[in-house]
Coordinates of C-alpha atoms in Angstrom, one line a residue:
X4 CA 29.6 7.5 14.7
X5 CA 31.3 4.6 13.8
X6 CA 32.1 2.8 10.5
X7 CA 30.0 -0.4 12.0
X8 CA 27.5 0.1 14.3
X9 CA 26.8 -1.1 17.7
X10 CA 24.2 -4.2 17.8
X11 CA 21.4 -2.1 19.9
X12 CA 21.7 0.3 17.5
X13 CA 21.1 -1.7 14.4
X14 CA 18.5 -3.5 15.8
X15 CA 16.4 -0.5 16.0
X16 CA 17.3 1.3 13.1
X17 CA 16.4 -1.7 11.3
X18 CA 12.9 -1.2 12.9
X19 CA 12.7 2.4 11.9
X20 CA 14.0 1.7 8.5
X21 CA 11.0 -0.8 8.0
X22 CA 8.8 1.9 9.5
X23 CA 9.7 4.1 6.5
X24 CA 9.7 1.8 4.1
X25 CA 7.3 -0.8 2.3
X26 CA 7.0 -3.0 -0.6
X27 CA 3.7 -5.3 -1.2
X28 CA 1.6 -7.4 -3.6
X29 CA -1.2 -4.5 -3.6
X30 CA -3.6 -6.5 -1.1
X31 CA -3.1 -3.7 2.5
X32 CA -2.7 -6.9 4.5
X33 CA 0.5 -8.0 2.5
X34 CA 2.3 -4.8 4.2
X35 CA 5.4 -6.1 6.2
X36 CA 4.8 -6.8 9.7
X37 CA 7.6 -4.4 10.2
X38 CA 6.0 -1.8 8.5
X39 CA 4.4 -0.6 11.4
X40 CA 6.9 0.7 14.2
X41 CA 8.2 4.0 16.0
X42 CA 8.7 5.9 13.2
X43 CA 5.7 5.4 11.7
X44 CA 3.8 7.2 14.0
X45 CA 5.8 10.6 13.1
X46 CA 4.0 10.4 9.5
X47 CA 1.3 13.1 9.3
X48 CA -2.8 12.2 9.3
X49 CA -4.1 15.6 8.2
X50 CA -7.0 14.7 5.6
X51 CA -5.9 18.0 3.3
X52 CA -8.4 15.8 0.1
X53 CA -11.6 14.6 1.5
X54 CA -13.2 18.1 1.2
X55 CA -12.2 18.4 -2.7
X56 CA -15.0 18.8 -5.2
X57 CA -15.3 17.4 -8.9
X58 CA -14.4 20.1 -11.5
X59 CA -16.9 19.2 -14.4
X60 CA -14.0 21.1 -17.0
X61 CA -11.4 18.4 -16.2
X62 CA -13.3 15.1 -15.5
X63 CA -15.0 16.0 -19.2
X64 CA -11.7 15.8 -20.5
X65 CA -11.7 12.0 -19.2
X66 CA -12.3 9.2 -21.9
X67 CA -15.9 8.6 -22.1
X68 CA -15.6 4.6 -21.2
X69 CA -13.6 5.7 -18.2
X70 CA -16.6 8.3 -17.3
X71 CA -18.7 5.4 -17.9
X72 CA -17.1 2.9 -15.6
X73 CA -16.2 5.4 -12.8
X74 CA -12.8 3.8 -12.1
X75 CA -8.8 4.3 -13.0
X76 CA -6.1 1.1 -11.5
X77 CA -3.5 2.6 -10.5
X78 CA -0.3 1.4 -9.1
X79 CA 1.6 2.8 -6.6
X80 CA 5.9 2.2 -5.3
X81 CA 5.5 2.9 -1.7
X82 CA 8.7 3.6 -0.2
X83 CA 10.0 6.4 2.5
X84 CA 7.9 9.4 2.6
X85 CA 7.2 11.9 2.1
X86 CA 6.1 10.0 -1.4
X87 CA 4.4 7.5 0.5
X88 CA 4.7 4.5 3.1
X89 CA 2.7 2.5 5.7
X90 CA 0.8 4.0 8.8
X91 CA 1.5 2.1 11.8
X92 CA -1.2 -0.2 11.5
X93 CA 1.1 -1.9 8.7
X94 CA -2.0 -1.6 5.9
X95 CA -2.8 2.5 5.4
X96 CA -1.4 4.3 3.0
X97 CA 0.0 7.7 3.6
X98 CA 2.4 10.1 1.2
X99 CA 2.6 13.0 -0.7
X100 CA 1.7 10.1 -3.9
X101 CA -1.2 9.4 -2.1
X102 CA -2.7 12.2 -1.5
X103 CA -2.3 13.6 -4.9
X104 CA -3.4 11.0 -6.7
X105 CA -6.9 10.6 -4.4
X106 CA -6.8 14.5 -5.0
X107 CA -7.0 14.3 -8.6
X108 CA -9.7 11.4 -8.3
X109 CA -11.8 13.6 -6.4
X110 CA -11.6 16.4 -9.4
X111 CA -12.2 13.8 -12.2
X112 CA -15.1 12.6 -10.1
X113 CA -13.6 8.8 -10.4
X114 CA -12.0 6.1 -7.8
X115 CA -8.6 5.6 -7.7
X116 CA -8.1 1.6 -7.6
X117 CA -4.7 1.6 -5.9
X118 CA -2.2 -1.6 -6.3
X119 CA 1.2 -1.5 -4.6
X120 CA 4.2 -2.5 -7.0
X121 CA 8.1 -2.6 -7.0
X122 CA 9.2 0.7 -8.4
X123 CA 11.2 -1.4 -10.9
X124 CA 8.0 -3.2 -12.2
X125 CA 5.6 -0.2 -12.7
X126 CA 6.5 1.3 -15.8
X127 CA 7.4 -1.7 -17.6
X128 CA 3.2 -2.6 -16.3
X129 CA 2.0 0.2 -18.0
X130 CA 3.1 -0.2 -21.5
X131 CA 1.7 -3.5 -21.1
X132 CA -1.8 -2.2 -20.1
X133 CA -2.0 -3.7 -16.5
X134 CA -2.4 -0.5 -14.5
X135 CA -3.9 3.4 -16.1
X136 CA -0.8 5.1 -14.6
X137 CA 1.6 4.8 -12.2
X138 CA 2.7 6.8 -8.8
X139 CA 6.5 6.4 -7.2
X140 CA 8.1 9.7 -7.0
X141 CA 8.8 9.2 -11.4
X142 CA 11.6 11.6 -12.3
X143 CA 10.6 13.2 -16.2
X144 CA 13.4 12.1 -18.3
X145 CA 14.1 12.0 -21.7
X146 CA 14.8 8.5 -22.0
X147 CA 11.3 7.8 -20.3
X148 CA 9.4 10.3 -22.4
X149 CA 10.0 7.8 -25.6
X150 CA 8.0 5.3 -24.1
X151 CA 5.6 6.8 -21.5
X152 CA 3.7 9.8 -20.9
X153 CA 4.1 12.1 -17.1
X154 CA 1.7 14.8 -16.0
X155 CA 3.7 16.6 -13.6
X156 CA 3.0 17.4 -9.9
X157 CA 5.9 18.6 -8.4
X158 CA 9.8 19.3 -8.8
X159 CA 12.2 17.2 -6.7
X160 CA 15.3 15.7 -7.9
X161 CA 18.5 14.1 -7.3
X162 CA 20.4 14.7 -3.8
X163 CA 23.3 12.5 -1.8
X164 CA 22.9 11.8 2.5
X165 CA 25.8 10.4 4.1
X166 CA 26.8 9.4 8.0
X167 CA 27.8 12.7 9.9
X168 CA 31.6 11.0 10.1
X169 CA 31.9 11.1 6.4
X170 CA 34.8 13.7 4.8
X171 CA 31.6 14.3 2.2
X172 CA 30.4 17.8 3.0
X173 CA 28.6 18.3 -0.7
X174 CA 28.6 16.3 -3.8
X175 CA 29.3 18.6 -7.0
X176 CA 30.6 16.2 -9.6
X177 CA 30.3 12.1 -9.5
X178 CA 34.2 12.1 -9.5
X179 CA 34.0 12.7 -5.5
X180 CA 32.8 9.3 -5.4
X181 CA 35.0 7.8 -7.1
X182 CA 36.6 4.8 -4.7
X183 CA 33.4 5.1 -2.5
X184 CA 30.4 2.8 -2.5
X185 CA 27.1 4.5 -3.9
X186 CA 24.0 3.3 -2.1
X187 CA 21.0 3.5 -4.5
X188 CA 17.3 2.5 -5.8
X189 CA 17.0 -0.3 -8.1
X190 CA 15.4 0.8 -11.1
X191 CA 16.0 4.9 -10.7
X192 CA 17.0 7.2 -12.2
X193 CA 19.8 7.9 -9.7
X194 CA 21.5 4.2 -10.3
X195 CA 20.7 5.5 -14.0
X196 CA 22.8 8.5 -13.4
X197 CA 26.0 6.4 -11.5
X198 CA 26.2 4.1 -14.5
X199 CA 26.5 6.6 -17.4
X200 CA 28.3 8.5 -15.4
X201 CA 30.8 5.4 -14.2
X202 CA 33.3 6.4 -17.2
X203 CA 34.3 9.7 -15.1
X204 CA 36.5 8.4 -12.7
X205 CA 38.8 6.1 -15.0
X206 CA 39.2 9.2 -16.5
X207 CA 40.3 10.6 -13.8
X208 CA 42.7 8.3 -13.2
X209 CA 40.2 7.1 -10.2
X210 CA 39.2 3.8 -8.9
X211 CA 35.9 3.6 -10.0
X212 CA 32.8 3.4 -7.6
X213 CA 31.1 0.7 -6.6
X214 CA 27.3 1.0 -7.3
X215 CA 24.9 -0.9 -5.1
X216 CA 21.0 -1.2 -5.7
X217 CA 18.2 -2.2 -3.7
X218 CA 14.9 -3.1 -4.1
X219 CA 13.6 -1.4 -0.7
X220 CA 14.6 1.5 1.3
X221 CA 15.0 -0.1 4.6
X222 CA 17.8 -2.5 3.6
X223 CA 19.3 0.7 1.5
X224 CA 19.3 3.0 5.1
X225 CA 21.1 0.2 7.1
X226 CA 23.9 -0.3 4.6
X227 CA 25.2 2.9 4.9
X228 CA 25.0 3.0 8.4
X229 CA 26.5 -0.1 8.8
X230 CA 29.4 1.0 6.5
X231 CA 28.6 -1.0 3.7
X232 CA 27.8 1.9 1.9
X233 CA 29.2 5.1 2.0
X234 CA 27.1 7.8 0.9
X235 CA 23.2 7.1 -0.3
X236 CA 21.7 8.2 -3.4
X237 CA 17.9 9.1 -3.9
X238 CA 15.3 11.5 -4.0
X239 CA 15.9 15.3 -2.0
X240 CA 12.4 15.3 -0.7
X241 CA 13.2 11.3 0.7
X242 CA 16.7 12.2 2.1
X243 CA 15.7 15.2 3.8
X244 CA 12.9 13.4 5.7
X245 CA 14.6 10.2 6.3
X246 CA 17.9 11.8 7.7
X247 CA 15.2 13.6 10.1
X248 CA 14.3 10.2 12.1
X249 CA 17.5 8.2 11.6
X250 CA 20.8 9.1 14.0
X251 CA 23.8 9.6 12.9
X252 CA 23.2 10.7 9.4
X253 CA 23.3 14.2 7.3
X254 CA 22.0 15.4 4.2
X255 CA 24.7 16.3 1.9
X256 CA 23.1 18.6 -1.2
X257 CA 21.2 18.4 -4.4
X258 CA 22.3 17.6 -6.9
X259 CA 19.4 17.8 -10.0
X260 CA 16.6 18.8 -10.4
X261 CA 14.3 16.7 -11.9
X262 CA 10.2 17.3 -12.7
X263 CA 8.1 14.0 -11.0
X264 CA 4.7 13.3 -12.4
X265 CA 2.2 10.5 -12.8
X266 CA 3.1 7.7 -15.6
X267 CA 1.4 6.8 -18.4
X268 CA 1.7 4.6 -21.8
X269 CA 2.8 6.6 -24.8
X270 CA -0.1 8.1 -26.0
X271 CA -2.9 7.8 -22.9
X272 CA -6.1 9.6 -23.4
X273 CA -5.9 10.6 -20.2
X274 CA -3.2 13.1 -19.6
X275 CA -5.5 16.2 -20.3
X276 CA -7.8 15.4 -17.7
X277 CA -5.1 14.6 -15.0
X278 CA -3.2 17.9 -16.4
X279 CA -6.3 19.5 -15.8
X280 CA -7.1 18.5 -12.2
X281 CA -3.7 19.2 -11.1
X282 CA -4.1 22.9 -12.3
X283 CA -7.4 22.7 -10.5
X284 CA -5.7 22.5 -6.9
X285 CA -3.6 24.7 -8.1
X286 CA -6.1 27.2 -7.8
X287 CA -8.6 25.7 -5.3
X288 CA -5.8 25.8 -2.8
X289 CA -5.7 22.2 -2.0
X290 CA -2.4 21.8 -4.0
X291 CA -0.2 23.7 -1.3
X292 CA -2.4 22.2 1.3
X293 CA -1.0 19.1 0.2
X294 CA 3.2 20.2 0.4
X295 CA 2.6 21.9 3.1
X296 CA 1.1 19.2 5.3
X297 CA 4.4 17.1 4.0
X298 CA 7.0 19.7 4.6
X299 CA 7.6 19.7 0.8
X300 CA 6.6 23.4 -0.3
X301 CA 10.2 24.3 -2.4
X302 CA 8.6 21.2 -4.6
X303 CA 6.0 23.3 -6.0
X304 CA 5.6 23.8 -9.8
X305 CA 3.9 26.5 -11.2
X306 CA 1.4 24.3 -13.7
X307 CA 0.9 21.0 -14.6
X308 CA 2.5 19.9 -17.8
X309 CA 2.4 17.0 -20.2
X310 CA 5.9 15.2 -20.9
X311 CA 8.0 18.5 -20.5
X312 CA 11.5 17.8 -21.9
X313 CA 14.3 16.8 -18.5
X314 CA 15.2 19.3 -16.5
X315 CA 19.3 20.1 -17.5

């Protein structure tokens, strides 16, 4: 393909990008109108949660005012899935995120008040007490874990896609980006990763790259293949699915492993009791009823952990 692409194919992969992508105010009917589109429809419907019991164990390990009020807010970055994004009707919900999280609800015996937020904006909201924890694909990393509490659900990581003409054929260090530009997620831990990291290539003796950062996915895909980026940044699980509906592109590698787990203020009360209903599907099987209906079953963790120190 190309550097620039023609304008019939922009056009729809601008479509399909919105299709796997979305970013709201938390009311359904804010969703973009071009959430809804071709793409869409590919996302998979299979209820894998409604059949979950409550597991009196965990949802006693549940603060007794939240028992009493039967309720948790949570807020939720809805980007490409399979973490989560809009059905076609431009107002459902569907994602890995979403179905762990009403998952856990159902074990704890409470509802899960869901709010859509900018990735950026969510853990910043829970230190401040707006939301009870936070869903959006969160990577465990030290420099989180001074501030916030995770409960982990499932191992993903860091991972590089690129167009099918690019020389890349698999990313091993950052220096192989070095005079490239590096498409990436405001906020992440990935554009976290490119600016430590940025020091590399003068020592090198390299032209530094050039780190770009968006806000939403769909504007993120059509850089790169428009040639304004060269090689994208982001989540394994997110590349490997979005590579599958977009032409012309190719996942390259992974490239770390990180541990991804619900967000909490330093400190939450409630970390047992999700800890605890994530072990529960473990062993009820509706865990890997849940990866498997999203194609995600190398993400699998072995238990459900509190905080565990950054994968290295």
């Amino acid at each position: 393909m190309p550097r620039t692409a023609a304008p019939r194919t922009v056009a729809f992969l601008a479509t399909a990008a919105l299709a796997l992508t979305a970013c709201g105010s938390g009311d359904p009917a804010d969703a973009p109108a071009g959430a809804a589109g071709p793409k869409a429809a590919r996302i998979p419907t299979t209820d894998v949660v409604s059949g979950i019991r409550k597991d009196p164990a965990a949802a006693g390990l549940l603060p007794a005012d939240v028992r009493k009020r039967g309720t948790l807010s949570l807020a939720a970055s809805v980007g490409t899935p399979p973490g989560s994004a809009y059905l076609a009707d431009g107002r459902t919900l569907a994602g890995q995120d979403i179905d762990f999280a009403d998952a856990v609800g159902r074990v704890l015996g409470i509802r899960i008040r869901r709010e859509v937020a900018s990735f950026e904006a969510i853990l910043p909201a829970l230190g401040s007490g707006k939301y009870d924890v936070g869903t959006g694909n969160f990577g465990v990393t030290d420099e989180r874990r001074r501030t916030l509490d995770f409960v982990t659900y499932i191992n993903d990581g860091q991972g590089f896609a690129a167009r099918k003409d690019s020389p890349l054929k698999k990313v091993t260090s950052l220096t192989q980006l070095c005079g490239l530009t590096v498409a990436t997620g405001a906020g992440t831990t990935f554009e976290a990763t490119l600016e430590e990291n940025a020091h590399l290539c003068k020592e090198a003796g390299k032209k530094p790259y050039d780190v770009k950062t968006y806000a939403d996915q769909g504007p993120l895909w059509i850089s790169l293949q428009q040639g304004r980026s060269d090689v994208v940044m982001s989540t394994v699980n997110g590349l490997r699915y979005a590579v599958k509906q977009q032409p012309g592109l190719r996942f390259l590698n992974e490239f770390k492993r990180l541990d991804v787990g619900f967000a909490f203020t330093k400190g939450t009360p409630l970390a047992p009791a999700f800890r605890a209903a994530v072990n529960r599907l473990k062993k009820n099987g509706s865990y890997d009823r849940i990866l498997k209906k999203w194609g995600t079953g190398a993400s699998a963790i072995k238990e459900a952990r509190i905080s565990p120190p950054e994968i290295r």
